[in-house]
XYZ file of C-alpha atoms in Angstrom:
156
model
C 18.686 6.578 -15.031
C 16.648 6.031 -11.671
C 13.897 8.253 -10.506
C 12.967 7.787 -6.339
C 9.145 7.999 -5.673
C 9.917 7.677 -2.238
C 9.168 10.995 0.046
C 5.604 12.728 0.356
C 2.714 10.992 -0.472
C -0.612 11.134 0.606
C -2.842 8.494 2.350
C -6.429 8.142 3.381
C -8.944 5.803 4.719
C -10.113 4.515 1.453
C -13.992 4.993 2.526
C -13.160 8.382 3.544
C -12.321 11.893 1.650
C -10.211 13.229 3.968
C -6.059 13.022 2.967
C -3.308 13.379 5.496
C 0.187 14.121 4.307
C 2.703 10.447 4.480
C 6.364 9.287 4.093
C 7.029 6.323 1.957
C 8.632 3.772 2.755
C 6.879 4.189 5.857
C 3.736 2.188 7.092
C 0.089 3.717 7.895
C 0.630 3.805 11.423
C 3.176 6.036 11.684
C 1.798 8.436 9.172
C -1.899 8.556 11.202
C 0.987 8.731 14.774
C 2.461 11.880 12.839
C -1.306 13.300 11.598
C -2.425 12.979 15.494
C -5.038 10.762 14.540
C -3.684 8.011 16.361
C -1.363 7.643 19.425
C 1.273 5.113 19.586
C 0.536 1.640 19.529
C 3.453 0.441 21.135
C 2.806 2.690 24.050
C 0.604 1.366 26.993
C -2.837 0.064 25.797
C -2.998 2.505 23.093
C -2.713 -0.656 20.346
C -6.051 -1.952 21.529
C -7.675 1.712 20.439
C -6.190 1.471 17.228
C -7.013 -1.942 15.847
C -9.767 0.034 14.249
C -6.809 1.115 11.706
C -6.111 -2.552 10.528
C -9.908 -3.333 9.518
C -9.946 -0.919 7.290
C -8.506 -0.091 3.881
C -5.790 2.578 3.127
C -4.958 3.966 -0.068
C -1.689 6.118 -0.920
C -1.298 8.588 -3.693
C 1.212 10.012 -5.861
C 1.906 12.479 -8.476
C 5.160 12.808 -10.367
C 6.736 13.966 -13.543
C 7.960 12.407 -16.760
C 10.031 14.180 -19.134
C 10.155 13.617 -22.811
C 13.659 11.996 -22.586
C 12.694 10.042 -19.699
C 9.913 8.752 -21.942
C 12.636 7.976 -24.834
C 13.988 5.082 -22.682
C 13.713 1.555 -24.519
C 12.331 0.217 -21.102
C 10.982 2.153 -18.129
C 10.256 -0.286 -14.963
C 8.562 0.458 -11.358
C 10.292 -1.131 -8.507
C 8.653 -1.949 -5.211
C 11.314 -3.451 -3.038
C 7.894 -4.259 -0.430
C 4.414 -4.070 -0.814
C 3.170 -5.210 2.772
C 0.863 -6.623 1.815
C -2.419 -7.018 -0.003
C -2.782 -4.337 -2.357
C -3.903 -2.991 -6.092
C -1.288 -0.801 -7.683
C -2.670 1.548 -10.110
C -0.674 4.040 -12.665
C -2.981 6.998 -14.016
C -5.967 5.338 -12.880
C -5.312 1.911 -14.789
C -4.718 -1.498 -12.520
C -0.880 -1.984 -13.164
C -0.906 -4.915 -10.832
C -1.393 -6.698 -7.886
C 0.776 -6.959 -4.511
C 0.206 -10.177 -2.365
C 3.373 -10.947 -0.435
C 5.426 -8.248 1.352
C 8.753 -10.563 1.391
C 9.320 -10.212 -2.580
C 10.242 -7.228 -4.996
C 7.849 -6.306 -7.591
C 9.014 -5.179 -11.080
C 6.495 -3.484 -13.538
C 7.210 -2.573 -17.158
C 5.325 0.915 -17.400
C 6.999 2.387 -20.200
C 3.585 2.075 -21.963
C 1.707 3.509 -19.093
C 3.215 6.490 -18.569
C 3.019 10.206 -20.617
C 5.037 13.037 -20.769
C 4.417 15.819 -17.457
C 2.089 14.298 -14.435
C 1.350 10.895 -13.792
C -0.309 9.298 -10.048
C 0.050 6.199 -8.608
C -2.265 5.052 -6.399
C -2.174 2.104 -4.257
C -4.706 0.946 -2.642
C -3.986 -1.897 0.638
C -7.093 -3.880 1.931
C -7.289 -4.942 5.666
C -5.090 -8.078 6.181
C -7.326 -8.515 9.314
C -10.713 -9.203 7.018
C -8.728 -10.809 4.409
C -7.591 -13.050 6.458
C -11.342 -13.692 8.409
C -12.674 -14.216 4.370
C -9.864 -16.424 3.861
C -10.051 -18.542 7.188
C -13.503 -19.846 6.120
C -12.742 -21.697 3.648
C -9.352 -22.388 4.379
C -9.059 -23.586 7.786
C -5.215 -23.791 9.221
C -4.343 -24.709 12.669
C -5.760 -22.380 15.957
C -3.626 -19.876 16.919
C -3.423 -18.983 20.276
C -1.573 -15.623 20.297
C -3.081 -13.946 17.577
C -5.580 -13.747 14.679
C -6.521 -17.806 13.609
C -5.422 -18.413 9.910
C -2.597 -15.413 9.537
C -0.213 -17.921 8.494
C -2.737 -17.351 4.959
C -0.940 -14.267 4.492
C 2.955 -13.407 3.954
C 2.768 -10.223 5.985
């Protein structure tokens, strides 16, 4: 038996209260192009006015059902074919694990985790831009001179 996750979610700024509806798979970006709250980066000069959105944190939200016979499977996993790419994953409010490189899968046993009607995920993705500054200070990695020094820290 499979069960997609994929479709609505919800996503907002993750020092903010305001929600705006999303599509997953699907990347913040697009879901703040299709909210109006940002215009296209890829059009004109528009990506310098939004490189607000990559210093901050995001956080997208679920809820879903579980039946009582989808509960009687011996083993129940979460797939994430990408995570991209620093994140906390989080099943009815408990940590269920950690994302920290976009170019693997992720497979979670959650059998245990989950109960019979609604269950959320949550999952919460930090600024690559100021985990990479944090990271660059202490670990130093050759200058870059088209981009942000030390993103070869991250597998993004």
């Amino acid at each position: 038996m499979k069960k997609e996750l994929t479709g609505k979610w919800l996503l907002r700024q993750l020092d903010k209260d305001e929600w705006i509806d999303a599509i997953v798979p699907g990347c913040n970006y697009t879901d703040l192009m299709n909210a109006g709250k940002i215009e296209d980066p890829f059009i004109s000069m528009n990506e310098k006015d939004a490189y607000w959105v990559a210093e901050k944190d995001w956080e997208y939200k679920k809820t879903f059902e579980v039946t009582e016979k989808e509960l009687q499977n011996q083993k129940i996993f979460l797939n994430f074919d990408m995570l991209d790419t620093i994140c906390d994953i989080y099943l009815n409010d408990e940590l269920l694990g950690k994302g920290e490189n976009c170019h693997i899968k992720y497979t979670f046993d959650v059998k245990d985790m989950l109960k019979e009607g609604e269950n959320d995920i949550r999952i919460v993705f930090y600024s690559p831009v100021n985990y990479v500054k944090e990271r660059y200070e202490n670990e130093k990695t050759p200058p870059n001179c088209n981009g942000q020094n030390g993103i070869i820290i991250m597998r993004k």
